[in-house]
mmCIF file of C-alpha atoms in Angstrom:
data_model
loop_
_atom_site.group_PDB
_atom_site.id
_atom_site.type_symbol
_atom_site.label_atom_id
_atom_site.label_comp_id
_atom_site.label_asym_id
_atom_site.label_seq_id
_atom_site.Cartn_x
_atom_site.Cartn_y
_atom_site.Cartn_z
ATOM 1 C CA MET A 1 -24.448 -4.240 23.571
ATOM 2 C CA SER A 2 -20.991 -6.372 23.022
ATOM 3 C CA ASP A 3 -18.626 -4.614 20.216
ATOM 4 C CA GLU A 4 -17.461 -7.647 19.104
ATOM 5 C CA PRO A 5 -20.539 -7.691 16.851
ATOM 6 C CA ARG A 6 -19.956 -4.459 15.233
ATOM 7 C CA HIS A 7 -15.839 -4.739 14.696
ATOM 8 C CA GLY A 8 -16.921 -8.211 13.246
ATOM 9 C CA ARG A 9 -19.007 -6.317 10.971
ATOM 10 C CA ALA A 10 -16.882 -3.467 10.398
ATOM 11 C CA ALA A 11 -13.745 -5.825 8.987
ATOM 12 C CA ALA A 12 -15.833 -7.849 7.130
ATOM 13 C CA ALA A 13 -16.807 -4.954 4.786
ATOM 14 C CA GLU A 14 -13.320 -4.109 4.661
ATOM 15 C CA ALA A 15 -12.226 -7.749 3.688
ATOM 16 C CA LYS A 16 -14.953 -7.171 0.565
ATOM 17 C CA GLU A 17 -14.220 -3.624 -0.349
ATOM 18 C CA THR A 18 -10.719 -5.243 -2.064
ATOM 19 C CA ALA A 19 -11.789 -8.390 -2.698
ATOM 20 C CA ARG A 20 -12.724 -7.818 -6.401
ATOM 21 C CA ILE A 21 -9.475 -5.859 -6.754
ATOM 22 C CA GLU A 22 -7.403 -9.381 -4.984
ATOM 23 C CA ALA A 23 -9.063 -11.485 -7.340
ATOM 24 C CA PHE A 24 -8.785 -9.473 -10.615
ATOM 25 C CA SER A 25 -4.819 -9.394 -9.554
ATOM 26 C CA ASP A 26 -4.177 -12.727 -8.783
ATOM 27 C CA GLY A 27 -5.537 -13.752 -12.665
ATOM 28 C CA VAL A 28 -3.165 -11.562 -13.912
ATOM 29 C CA PHE A 29 -0.213 -12.847 -12.063
ATOM 30 C CA ALA A 30 -2.005 -16.293 -12.207
ATOM 31 C CA ILE A 31 -1.708 -15.987 -16.129
ATOM 32 C CA ALA A 32 1.557 -13.829 -17.027
ATOM 33 C CA ILE A 33 2.631 -16.592 -14.810
ATOM 34 C CA THR A 34 1.725 -19.705 -16.690
ATOM 35 C CA LEU A 35 2.283 -18.123 -20.047
ATOM 36 C CA LEU A 36 6.369 -17.888 -19.030
ATOM 37 C CA ILE A 37 5.981 -22.131 -20.031
ATOM 38 C CA LEU A 38 5.421 -21.167 -23.669
ATOM 39 C CA GLU A 39 9.478 -20.044 -23.994
ATOM 40 C CA LEU A 40 10.621 -23.802 -23.498
ATOM 41 C CA LYS A 41 10.395 -25.571 -26.683
ATOM 42 C CA ILE A 42 10.767 -29.392 -27.430
ATOM 43 C CA PRO A 43 13.948 -30.128 -29.104
ATOM 44 C CA ARG A 44 12.676 -30.921 -32.629
ATOM 45 C CA ASP A 45 14.587 -33.713 -35.268
ATOM 46 C CA VAL A 46 17.407 -34.786 -32.528
ATOM 47 C CA PRO A 47 19.537 -37.824 -33.937
ATOM 48 C CA ASP A 48 19.692 -40.838 -31.888
ATOM 49 C CA GLY A 49 21.640 -40.479 -28.128
ATOM 50 C CA GLN A 50 21.270 -36.375 -28.269
ATOM 51 C CA LEU A 51 18.399 -35.555 -26.948
ATOM 52 C CA LEU A 52 20.434 -34.871 -23.488
ATOM 53 C CA ALA A 53 22.448 -32.709 -25.428
ATOM 54 C CA ALA A 54 19.727 -30.721 -26.750
ATOM 55 C CA LEU A 55 18.213 -30.235 -23.283
ATOM 56 C CA LEU A 56 21.078 -29.157 -22.167
ATOM 57 C CA HIS A 57 21.270 -26.826 -25.445
ATOM 58 C CA GLU A 58 18.354 -24.739 -24.284
ATOM 59 C CA TRP A 59 19.097 -23.487 -20.543
ATOM 60 C CA PRO A 60 19.327 -19.842 -21.643
ATOM 61 C CA ALA A 61 15.386 -20.195 -22.210
ATOM 62 C CA ALA A 62 15.323 -22.829 -19.132
ATOM 63 C CA LEU A 63 17.297 -20.177 -16.854
ATOM 64 C CA SER A 64 14.730 -17.236 -18.347
ATOM 65 C CA PHE A 65 11.975 -18.980 -16.935
ATOM 66 C CA VAL A 66 13.069 -20.593 -13.464
ATOM 67 C CA VAL A 67 14.207 -16.430 -12.963
ATOM 68 C CA SER A 68 11.138 -14.814 -13.750
ATOM 69 C CA PHE A 69 8.383 -17.797 -12.335
ATOM 70 C CA LEU A 70 10.308 -16.747 -9.039
ATOM 71 C CA THR A 71 10.293 -12.975 -9.592
ATOM 72 C CA ILE A 72 6.450 -13.212 -10.837
ATOM 73 C CA GLY A 73 5.639 -15.453 -8.096
ATOM 74 C CA ILE A 74 7.280 -13.705 -5.363
ATOM 75 C CA MET A 75 5.790 -10.356 -6.375
ATOM 76 C CA TRP A 76 2.155 -12.033 -6.027
ATOM 77 C CA VAL A 77 3.408 -13.036 -2.460
ATOM 78 C CA ASN A 78 4.354 -9.159 -1.975
ATOM 79 C CA HIS A 79 1.345 -8.212 -3.712
ATOM 80 C CA HIS A 80 -0.855 -10.279 -1.341
ATOM 81 C CA ARG A 81 1.207 -8.666 1.755
ATOM 82 C CA LEU A 82 -0.025 -5.244 0.385
ATOM 83 C CA PHE A 83 -3.664 -6.202 0.724
ATOM 84 C CA THR A 84 -3.149 -7.667 4.228
ATOM 85 C CA LEU A 85 -2.674 -4.201 5.237
ATOM 86 C CA ILE A 86 -4.839 -2.498 2.623
ATOM 87 C CA ARG A 87 -8.303 -2.625 3.503
ATOM 88 C CA ARG A 88 -10.120 0.168 1.610
ATOM 89 C CA SER A 89 -10.004 1.114 -1.926
ATOM 90 C CA ASP A 90 -10.539 3.876 -4.049
ATOM 91 C CA ASP A 91 -10.136 5.468 -7.679
ATOM 92 C CA GLY A 92 -5.840 6.191 -7.034
ATOM 93 C CA LEU A 93 -5.587 2.619 -5.467
ATOM 94 C CA LEU A 94 -6.918 1.568 -8.745
ATOM 95 C CA LEU A 95 -5.127 3.380 -10.927
ATOM 96 C CA PHE A 96 -1.918 2.183 -9.340
ATOM 97 C CA ASN A 97 -2.854 -1.165 -8.880
ATOM 98 C CA GLY A 98 -3.782 -1.102 -12.977
ATOM 99 C CA LEU A 99 -0.382 -0.018 -13.806
ATOM 100 C CA LEU A 100 1.560 -2.414 -11.384
ATOM 101 C CA LEU A 101 -0.500 -5.027 -13.677
ATOM 102 C CA PHE A 102 0.374 -4.155 -16.386
ATOM 103 C CA GLY A 103 4.161 -4.652 -15.553
ATOM 104 C CA ILE A 104 3.494 -7.842 -14.431
ATOM 105 C CA THR A 105 1.624 -9.209 -17.785
ATOM 106 C CA PHE A 106 5.009 -7.428 -19.732
ATOM 107 C CA VAL A 107 7.278 -9.618 -17.423
ATOM 108 C CA PRO A 108 6.932 -12.941 -20.080
ATOM 109 C CA PHE A 109 7.998 -10.685 -22.868
ATOM 110 C CA PRO A 110 11.544 -9.410 -21.433
ATOM 111 C CA THR A 111 11.917 -13.429 -20.426
ATOM 112 C CA ALA A 112 11.157 -14.238 -24.003
ATOM 113 C CA VAL A 113 13.676 -11.878 -25.325
ATOM 114 C CA LEU A 114 16.161 -12.976 -23.059
ATOM 115 C CA SER A 115 15.889 -16.674 -23.583
ATOM 116 C CA GLU A 116 16.301 -15.997 -27.300
ATOM 117 C CA TYR A 117 19.477 -13.948 -27.198
ATOM 118 C CA LEU A 118 21.119 -14.811 -24.007
ATOM 119 C CA ARG A 119 23.710 -17.133 -26.233
ATOM 120 C CA SER A 120 24.088 -14.069 -28.547
ATOM 121 C CA SER A 121 26.616 -10.766 -28.724
ATOM 122 C CA ASP A 122 23.460 -8.835 -27.463
ATOM 123 C CA ALA A 123 23.252 -10.582 -24.571
ATOM 124 C CA ARG A 124 24.281 -7.876 -22.610
ATOM 125 C CA LEU A 125 21.470 -6.093 -24.348
ATOM 126 C CA ALA A 126 18.561 -8.285 -23.530
ATOM 127 C CA ALA A 127 19.492 -8.661 -19.741
ATOM 128 C CA THR A 128 19.100 -4.637 -19.667
ATOM 129 C CA PHE A 129 16.173 -4.952 -21.569
ATOM 130 C CA TYR A 130 15.007 -7.621 -18.750
ATOM 131 C CA SER A 131 16.456 -5.201 -15.641
ATOM 132 C CA LEU A 132 14.910 -2.167 -16.710
ATOM 133 C CA THR A 133 11.260 -4.182 -16.659
ATOM 134 C CA GLY A 134 12.226 -4.655 -12.972
ATOM 135 C CA VAL A 135 13.121 -1.007 -12.807
ATOM 136 C CA VAL A 136 9.386 0.004 -13.602
ATOM 137 C CA ILE A 137 7.699 -2.786 -11.599
ATOM 138 C CA ALA A 138 9.838 -1.624 -8.646
ATOM 139 C CA VAL A 139 8.620 1.891 -9.142
ATOM 140 C CA PHE A 140 4.777 0.672 -9.611
ATOM 141 C CA PHE A 141 4.975 -0.870 -6.349
ATOM 142 C CA ASN A 142 6.106 1.792 -4.395
ATOM 143 C CA LEU A 143 3.810 4.427 -5.862
ATOM 144 C CA LEU A 144 0.563 1.829 -4.967
ATOM 145 C CA TRP A 145 2.286 1.391 -1.757
ATOM 146 C CA ARG A 146 2.974 4.686 -0.372
ATOM 147 C CA TYR A 147 -0.647 6.214 -1.751
ATOM 148 C CA ALA A 148 -2.231 3.532 0.298
ATOM 149 C CA ALA A 149 -0.392 4.317 3.155
ATOM 150 C CA LYS A 150 -0.001 7.805 3.117
ATOM 151 C CA GLY A 151 -1.754 8.952 6.339
ATOM 152 C CA HIS A 152 -3.017 5.670 6.993
ATOM 153 C CA ARG A 153 -5.420 6.462 4.184
ATOM 154 C CA LEU A 154 -6.478 2.997 2.904
ATOM 155 C CA LEU A 155 -5.216 0.569 5.439
ATOM 156 C CA GLY A 156 -7.295 -1.474 7.872
ATOM 157 C CA ASP A 157 -7.936 0.323 11.054
ATOM 158 C CA GLY A 158 -6.149 -2.066 13.226
ATOM 159 C CA ILE A 159 -3.006 -2.237 11.469
ATOM 160 C CA SER A 160 -0.238 -0.637 13.246
ATOM 161 C CA ARG A 161 1.799 2.282 11.988
ATOM 162 C CA ALA A 162 5.027 -0.631 12.807
ATOM 163 C CA ALA A 163 3.436 -3.245 10.268
ATOM 164 C CA ALA A 164 3.038 -0.350 7.208
ATOM 165 C CA GLU A 165 7.044 1.131 8.230
ATOM 166 C CA ASP A 166 8.305 -2.741 8.010
ATOM 167 C CA LEU A 167 7.121 -2.888 4.113
ATOM 168 C CA THR A 168 8.251 0.742 3.441
ATOM 169 C CA ARG A 169 11.435 0.070 4.891
ATOM 170 C CA GLN A 170 11.692 -2.896 2.537
ATOM 171 C CA TYR A 171 10.230 -1.353 -0.491
ATOM 172 C CA ARG A 172 12.500 2.221 -0.456
ATOM 173 C CA PHE A 173 15.294 1.061 -2.011
ATOM 174 C CA GLY A 174 13.986 -1.533 -4.692
ATOM 175 C CA PRO A 175 14.186 0.283 -7.564
ATOM 176 C CA LEU A 176 17.191 1.638 -6.899
ATOM 177 C CA PHE A 177 18.544 -2.251 -6.624
ATOM 178 C CA TYR A 178 16.744 -2.801 -9.725
ATOM 179 C CA VAL A 179 18.898 -0.367 -11.324
ATOM 180 C CA VAL A 180 21.553 -1.928 -9.961
ATOM 181 C CA ALA A 181 20.863 -5.130 -11.803
ATOM 182 C CA VAL A 182 20.796 -2.769 -15.208
ATOM 183 C CA GLY A 183 24.506 -1.514 -14.827
ATOM 184 C CA VAL A 184 25.393 -5.110 -13.863
ATOM 185 C CA SER A 185 23.653 -6.342 -17.076
ATOM 186 C CA GLN A 186 25.409 -3.733 -19.430
ATOM 187 C CA LEU A 187 28.761 -5.463 -18.170
ATOM 188 C CA ASN A 188 27.889 -8.922 -17.993
ATOM 189 C CA ALA A 189 24.499 -10.501 -18.867
ATOM 190 C CA ILE A 190 24.676 -13.778 -16.906
ATOM 191 C CA ALA A 191 25.708 -11.450 -13.771
ATOM 192 C CA GLY A 192 22.788 -9.598 -14.891
ATOM 193 C CA VAL A 193 20.564 -12.231 -14.647
ATOM 194 C CA GLY A 194 21.882 -13.859 -11.163
ATOM 195 C CA VAL A 195 21.380 -10.119 -9.329
ATOM 196 C CA ASN A 196 17.686 -10.067 -10.676
ATOM 197 C CA LEU A 197 17.069 -13.790 -8.954
ATOM 198 C CA ALA A 198 18.833 -12.273 -5.914
ATOM 199 C CA LEU A 199 16.647 -9.324 -5.638
ATOM 200 C CA ALA A 200 13.797 -12.023 -5.950
ATOM 201 C CA LEU A 201 14.579 -14.109 -3.455
ATOM 202 C CA PHE A 202 15.198 -10.605 -1.394
ATOM 203 C CA PHE A 203 11.702 -9.757 -1.634
ATOM 204 C CA ALA A 204 10.502 -13.366 -1.007
ATOM 205 C CA PHE A 205 11.735 -12.379 2.875
ATOM 206 C CA PRO A 206 9.209 -10.965 5.014
ATOM 207 C CA PRO A 207 9.533 -7.263 5.642
ATOM 208 C CA THR A 208 9.157 -7.868 9.948
ATOM 209 C CA MET A 209 13.264 -8.984 8.751
ATOM 210 C CA MET A 210 14.017 -5.730 8.419
ATOM 211 C CA ARG A 211 12.965 -3.903 11.460
ATOM 212 C CA LYS A 212 15.883 -2.512 13.487
ATOM 213 C CA LYS A 213 16.514 -3.760 16.822
#
């Protein structure tokens, strides 16, 4: 008797085991990323011919929206990458995934703070608060991945050690990078936001690109 049907059933069972986690997580990501648009306000009582100036005046809200949209979107991409490797679940995984989703749902709040105060004397504090949120989420990502990957505990049977190490390597310095963003934010708010954007783009790249040749 061929082992192919048996392997097919095993793969299907693995996929089903994490399906509810992924579906719930996708919903949380979708809601969090949708809430960001609420910070973009329609200019009211604008004199004739001044609409463009009024729209340009809203640049802090637009910048905050773009950076957070890309950040959450790329976090969703990374969450998907994790669960292409994680094929089993237990209570610990549910806990760490819940912590990560807690961080994701919080993102619209520091985004709103950044949007409101980026032009004020508290701009650096707002950017620092935003960057600290990134530190916490990066820690939660690491906790989730390291818990699942330790000893290949919750990874799929066909997942290679190299694939797991690629992801570990990319995530290793994530919290430190966001700590750098915190430091830069304390010096210059716009530069701090720029570092957050750069980090989002960095984590958009597949982890295999970091593999040592």
